[in-house]
Amino acid sequence: MGRLQMTVGYFNPVEKLDTSPRVSDEVKYTTCYMCACRCGIKVHMLDGNIRYIEGNKNHPINKGALCAKGAAGIMNHYSPARLTKPLKRVGDRGKGEFQEIEWEEALSLASNWLTDIRSTNPRKLAFFTGRDQSEAFTGWWATQFGTPNYAAHGGFCSVNMATAGFYTIGGSFWEFGEPDWPLSKYFLLFGVAEDHNSNPIKAGLSKLKANGAKFVSVNPIKTGYSAIADEWLGIRPGTDGIFVLSLVHELLKADRIDLDYIVRYTNLPWLVIQDPGNPDDGLFARGEGGEPLCWDGAKDEIASALLADITPSLSGDRRLPDGRTAIPAFELMARRYLDEAYSPEAAARETNIPAETIRRIAAELAEIAFEQEIEIDQPWTDWAGRHHATTKGRPVAMHAMRGISAHSNGFHTCRAIHLLQILLGSIDCPGGFRYKPPFPKTAPPPQKPTGKAGQVASDTPMSGPPLGFPAGPEDLLVDADGTPRRIDKAFSWEAPMAAHGMMHMVVSNAFNRDPYPIDLLFLYMANMSWNSSMNTTGTMEMLTEKDQSTGEYRIPKVLYSDAFFSEMVAYADLVLPDTTYLERWDCISILDRPICSADGPADSIRHPVIEPDRDVRPFQDVLLDLGARVGLPGLINEDGTTKYPGGYADYLTNHEHAPGIGMLAGWRGKQGEFDLTGPPNPKQLDRYVENGGFWSHEFSPSQRYYKHANRDYLDFAASVGFIGKADQIILQPYCEPLQRFRLAALGHGPIQPPECDRHRVETYFDPLPLWYPPFEGEAVEVGEFPMHALTQRPMAMYHSWGSQNAWLRQIHGTNPLYMNRRTGKRLEIEERDWVWVTSHHGRIKAQVKFMEGVNLDTVWTWNAIGKRSGAWNLDPKAPESQTGFLLNHVISELLPAQADGYRYSNSDPVTGQAAWYDLKVRVEKCALEEGEAEKGLSEPRFDILTPPKGLPERPPILRYGRVFSNMDDGEQIE
Ligand code: SF4
């Protein structure tokens, strides 16, 4: 018996504590939107108010887990930064002077603008969305409108990572694939944003740790996931590619690769034509039917590489029937990476990782892959009908995102990682990386971008979607002279494979009228005048500058929708206030960025758990309304009436992308009798709500692995429309589309780059992964800008939304500039000193904090914590705007000028991904005036933004929940 219980008058406090008090009178199930992970949540309601948010134990993504952001959704919902009514600009743009107007006036004004543009030149609408989750819908809307100038924020985020995957393995990391967490024994993680996919990665890492797997993190900064890694490799930013290719060098040299996997599942045995100077050089040798050829070693003859019963050779010069020479792609690959240029010593010089460490990591990978192979007692049948009695796997998994993606060499770096996975035989096997449906698809996917000269016409929808995957110069959106056809120059010679557009170039190009002027910039949830652009100060100027000759703004109209008073609001002419995620219908669709797991497809919804208490409308409803007013064919009936009078819920239920395929895959058919395909079900959304807001389908055990070559899976995928045909999906480490672009640059074919772009295309469109130093570092003087500067996304914040959240601000209220203590000593900088951070583009002032876990040549800060004073209805003296700062001010959207004066965008030359992690700076202690340090002001500083009319007076302290307490009769939020 414990001492307390023996003492007269004491009680055991545990007995008096009710750990699960009843806090609500109703519980509603929906999907979190505090980050992109989309966990299932239970929203506890009391007297019609949100009382508490809890994780949904049954939900496939989070299985009950809830992170700090998810729980703090209450404070986003009740935030005093919520917009309350449509706003029309009355003062100068950027001043934030607005008049409240009624919705009818707002919608008729917006629809008049849109109607004028559509009837004259639809390209003059640039429609870009931020981190919204309805891209299948917004992209479809843009197609109906007829503008190719559409994209979401992927070009700013990690599109080169995704594109590399789609062109190489027919799938990618992040939302489209995951490590086999339960079975993996070795996990290599390349810089991942900590706020993305956060619950699944945390749960996965704890599984790995519990199983005794080794976790190696490659990241210049040791925070978040890296902080719990078994081994942290503090790599120099932008050098991951050479690190990975030196691992490839070591594995090839030691002959520690999975030849059986390579022969069965990849294009490395295919013969590549060696015909220098001619238009077929570097392309695959093909038979009469277009089938790729290989050398059948068993028969000693040329054969179709698509046949199952052959023994393809991986090396040797072969003579083709027409006399040309060809060699297997494998030999080209091996020759390249066996070169000393990829040795651990060469990589060590670039990466800051010792050569012996690289050798050891390569040996560890090989040991786990080949000595610790796992075998599951699960028979399966491959694409050729060959029966496999068990499922074998190489338990090495990898994952990557930003980090590697926000560099100008990120596309090739990510392809290098996929090559490493392929050589180890660890794609979609037990213990390896696993595809999430609807992937894998053919590499690259068949969808092409639309927007060529003949594909855009007034009052006409486009024949296809604005975004896609070019397979050669013929798929580019350029004029005969190479002039880009999109405002952001995506799918032009500057960025041929810009699969997600180039949001970071829209304002700059529209301002410069390059390649043409636009009339209307339509943005949704894209905080372009702050953290969603590079050259933030310049962006604000471009949004406000007027044409001297006309007195009109150079970007004539800006239409903006957001739920909150972000920095962008002041730069809009018309603001359409959105709801919070708890007040509207939403859909996380398999057509979009799904919540599937590797074991089966899944999708989910959000539904209004509470009615808006302001004059706001869900953006998706507004977009449908605008589309109907403009008369978009997909949105009106033949008699001109609106097709979806019930708004987005109606669209989700009844719209079909293709016959039988709608936004939601669950409970299709009149009675809800079909999964994945089937006619619309009028009660479909009810079924989702009854099921906790999601639907999921589990693959049969025989469908789960080797999906790219698994007969049962491929048949299933074709039957439900994930892929066009049930053919094997062949992994493409040798990327022929890249070679097609390169050949054009070498002067072959009818569509060739302008003279000025030839060298660039020839260099970077290499069909095998390559590494080159990030562009900005090469363009500036190393001595002048010796340090790398990065941002990290914190787990507790998501984009700029977090800093308005009273609970989350207690975790990250400001952002210092982090620096290695040893670097500080070298630069004679003390902790908390104020420093100038100067790039070739500009300078900012920030306060230093030391840490040990950061690369010696790197400084960094948390992303998007720094705010403009007054924005988000924060106190103008809030720490976010006083000591907090935004690194974007010193990042240029353009590279320094070349010898001919031209400035390319600061982007990956293949995919157009914004290369904001290439930033090079110098850091110098500020010479402060007396007393200035105490003032503690970061720079640059801007006029304080005044919240528009209608926003509540912001109290000095935000409290939540006192209304539910017996002690209080006050406001819910005060
Ligand atoms: S990980 Fe993201 S989606 Fe999941 S609870 Fe946290 S904020 Fe919400």
mmCIF file of N, CA and C in Angstrom, residues 34-35 67-73 76 193-196 198-199 202 224-225 792-813 862-865:
data_model
loop_
_atom_site.group_PDB
_atom_site.id
_atom_site.type_symbol
_atom_site.label_atom_id
_atom_site.label_comp_id
_atom_site.label_asym_id
_atom_site.label_seq_id
_atom_site.Cartn_x
_atom_site.Cartn_y
_atom_site.Cartn_z
ATOM 1 N N MET A 34 -5.250 20.937 -41.578
ATOM 2 C CA MET A 34 -4.229 21.803 -40.983
ATOM 3 C C MET A 34 -2.866 21.528 -41.608
ATOM 4 N N CYS A 35 -2.796 20.482 -42.435
ATOM 5 C CA CYS A 35 -1.660 20.295 -43.326
ATOM 6 C C CYS A 35 -2.137 19.401 -44.464
ATOM 7 N N CYS A 67 -1.833 15.471 -34.586
ATOM 8 C CA CYS A 67 -0.655 16.263 -34.235
ATOM 9 C C CYS A 67 -1.100 17.599 -33.638
ATOM 10 N N ALA A 68 -0.121 18.379 -33.249
ATOM 11 C CA ALA A 68 -0.419 19.686 -32.638
ATOM 12 C C ALA A 68 -1.254 20.550 -33.576
ATOM 13 N N LYS A 69 -0.927 20.519 -34.855
ATOM 14 C CA LYS A 69 -1.668 21.354 -35.816
ATOM 15 C C LYS A 69 -3.130 20.916 -35.872
ATOM 16 N N GLY A 70 -3.330 19.598 -35.946
ATOM 17 C CA GLY A 70 -4.697 19.080 -36.072
ATOM 18 C C GLY A 70 -5.547 19.477 -34.890
ATOM 19 N N ALA A 71 -5.002 19.346 -33.670
ATOM 20 C CA ALA A 71 -5.765 19.698 -32.477
ATOM 21 C C ALA A 71 -6.054 21.196 -32.441
ATOM 22 N N ALA A 72 -5.117 21.974 -32.984
ATOM 23 C CA ALA A 72 -5.255 23.430 -32.952
ATOM 24 C C ALA A 72 -6.139 23.956 -34.083
ATOM 25 N N GLY A 73 -6.750 23.067 -34.841
ATOM 26 C CA GLY A 73 -7.663 23.500 -35.912
ATOM 27 C C GLY A 73 -8.755 24.408 -35.376
ATOM 28 N N ASN A 76 -7.744 27.920 -35.767
ATOM 29 C CA ASN A 76 -7.848 28.439 -37.137
ATOM 30 C C ASN A 76 -9.310 28.760 -37.426
ATOM 31 N N ALA A 193 10.149 17.914 -45.828
ATOM 32 C CA ALA A 193 9.461 18.951 -45.064
ATOM 33 C C ALA A 193 8.740 18.292 -43.892
ATOM 34 N N GLU A 194 8.992 18.826 -42.699
ATOM 35 C CA GLU A 194 8.503 18.143 -41.499
ATOM 36 C C GLU A 194 7.008 18.296 -41.296
ATOM 37 N N ASP A 195 6.415 19.278 -41.972
ATOM 38 C CA ASP A 195 4.976 19.449 -41.776
ATOM 39 C C ASP A 195 4.170 18.668 -42.818
ATOM 40 N N HIS A 196 4.851 18.021 -43.750
ATOM 41 C CA HIS A 196 4.134 17.305 -44.797
ATOM 42 C C HIS A 196 4.057 15.832 -44.450
ATOM 43 N N SER A 198 2.880 14.431 -42.050
ATOM 44 C CA SER A 198 3.606 14.322 -40.795
ATOM 45 C C SER A 198 3.162 13.157 -39.939
ATOM 46 N N ASN A 199 1.872 12.901 -39.774
ATOM 47 C CA ASN A 199 1.503 11.751 -38.935
ATOM 48 C C ASN A 199 1.953 10.425 -39.527
ATOM 49 N N LYS A 202 5.713 10.022 -38.975
ATOM 50 C CA LYS A 202 6.043 9.798 -37.562
ATOM 51 C C LYS A 202 5.672 8.379 -37.140
ATOM 52 N N GLY A 224 13.625 17.725 -36.330
ATOM 53 C CA GLY A 224 12.483 16.877 -36.658
ATOM 54 C C GLY A 224 12.862 15.429 -36.860
ATOM 55 N N TYR A 225 12.540 14.895 -38.026
ATOM 56 C CA TYR A 225 12.812 13.477 -38.294
ATOM 57 C C TYR A 225 14.309 13.186 -38.151
ATOM 58 N N GLN A 792 13.398 25.476 -43.365
ATOM 59 C CA GLN A 792 12.814 24.182 -43.004
ATOM 60 C C GLN A 792 11.363 24.443 -42.643
ATOM 61 N N ARG A 793 10.528 23.495 -42.956
ATOM 62 C CA ARG A 793 9.137 23.641 -42.526
ATOM 63 C C ARG A 793 8.993 22.959 -41.169
ATOM 64 N N PRO A 794 8.483 23.684 -40.182
ATOM 65 C CA PRO A 794 8.343 23.048 -38.868
ATOM 66 C C PRO A 794 7.146 22.104 -38.824
ATOM 67 N N MET A 795 7.218 21.110 -37.960
ATOM 68 C CA MET A 795 6.093 20.173 -37.829
ATOM 69 C C MET A 795 4.830 20.855 -37.346
ATOM 70 N N ALA A 796 5.011 21.942 -36.587
ATOM 71 C CA ALA A 796 3.852 22.526 -35.925
ATOM 72 C C ALA A 796 3.177 23.632 -36.735
ATOM 73 N N MET A 797 3.661 23.900 -37.934
ATOM 74 C CA MET A 797 3.038 24.944 -38.747
ATOM 75 C C MET A 797 2.883 24.423 -40.172
ATOM 76 N N TYR A 798 1.933 24.948 -40.874
ATOM 77 C CA TYR A 798 1.770 24.543 -42.266
ATOM 78 C C TYR A 798 1.642 25.796 -43.120
ATOM 79 N N HIS A 799 2.593 26.013 -44.016
ATOM 80 C CA HIS A 799 2.611 27.217 -44.841
ATOM 81 C C HIS A 799 2.421 28.435 -43.929
ATOM 82 N N SER A 800 1.736 29.445 -44.415
ATOM 83 C CA SER A 800 1.632 30.643 -43.581
ATOM 84 C C SER A 800 0.424 30.589 -42.656
ATOM 85 N N TRP A 801 -0.386 29.534 -42.756
ATOM 86 C CA TRP A 801 -1.614 29.521 -41.950
ATOM 87 C C TRP A 801 -1.333 29.457 -40.457
ATOM 88 N N GLY A 802 -0.228 28.807 -40.087
ATOM 89 C CA GLY A 802 -0.011 28.501 -38.683
ATOM 90 C C GLY A 802 0.174 29.713 -37.802
ATOM 91 N N SER A 803 0.765 30.758 -38.360
ATOM 92 C CA SER A 803 1.167 31.865 -37.499
ATOM 93 C C SER A 803 0.003 32.734 -37.051
ATOM 94 N N GLN A 804 -1.196 32.467 -37.496
ATOM 95 C CA GLN A 804 -2.338 33.178 -36.950
ATOM 96 C C GLN A 804 -2.944 32.373 -35.809
ATOM 97 N N ASN A 805 -2.426 31.173 -35.561
ATOM 98 C CA ASN A 805 -3.080 30.229 -34.669
ATOM 99 C C ASN A 805 -2.528 30.407 -33.257
ATOM 100 N N ALA A 806 -3.400 30.852 -32.359
ATOM 101 C CA ALA A 806 -2.941 31.251 -31.024
ATOM 102 C C ALA A 806 -2.227 30.100 -30.304
ATOM 103 N N TRP A 807 -2.631 28.892 -30.532
ATOM 104 C CA TRP A 807 -1.972 27.767 -29.842
ATOM 105 C C TRP A 807 -0.630 27.453 -30.498
ATOM 106 N N LEU A 808 -0.610 27.432 -31.827
ATOM 107 C CA LEU A 808 0.636 27.054 -32.510
ATOM 108 C C LEU A 808 1.692 28.149 -32.397
ATOM 109 N N ARG A 809 1.251 29.381 -32.273
ATOM 110 C CA ARG A 809 2.219 30.474 -32.107
ATOM 111 C C ARG A 809 3.029 30.312 -30.832
ATOM 112 N N GLN A 810 2.477 29.553 -29.878
ATOM 113 C CA GLN A 810 3.232 29.333 -28.639
ATOM 114 C C GLN A 810 4.398 28.370 -28.867
ATOM 115 N N ILE A 811 4.344 27.647 -29.971
ATOM 116 C CA ILE A 811 5.474 26.758 -30.307
ATOM 117 C C ILE A 811 6.488 27.526 -31.152
ATOM 118 N N HIS A 812 5.985 28.217 -32.170
ATOM 119 C CA HIS A 812 6.880 29.007 -33.033
ATOM 120 C C HIS A 812 6.319 30.422 -33.134
ATOM 121 N N GLY A 813 6.777 31.312 -32.246
ATOM 122 C CA GLY A 813 6.280 32.693 -32.287
ATOM 123 C C GLY A 813 7.160 33.607 -33.118
ATOM 124 N N TRP A 862 13.093 28.763 -39.925
ATOM 125 C CA TRP A 862 11.788 28.154 -40.173
ATOM 126 C C TRP A 862 11.052 28.947 -41.249
ATOM 127 N N ASN A 863 10.387 28.251 -42.097
ATOM 128 C CA ASN A 863 9.710 28.889 -43.226
ATOM 129 C C ASN A 863 8.381 29.522 -42.815
ATOM 130 N N ALA A 864 8.118 30.694 -43.376
ATOM 131 C CA ALA A 864 6.792 31.333 -43.302
ATOM 132 C C ALA A 864 6.322 31.646 -41.889
ATOM 133 N N ILE A 865 7.258 31.733 -40.934
ATOM 134 C CA ILE A 865 6.855 32.187 -39.597
ATOM 135 C C ILE A 865 6.839 33.722 -39.591
#
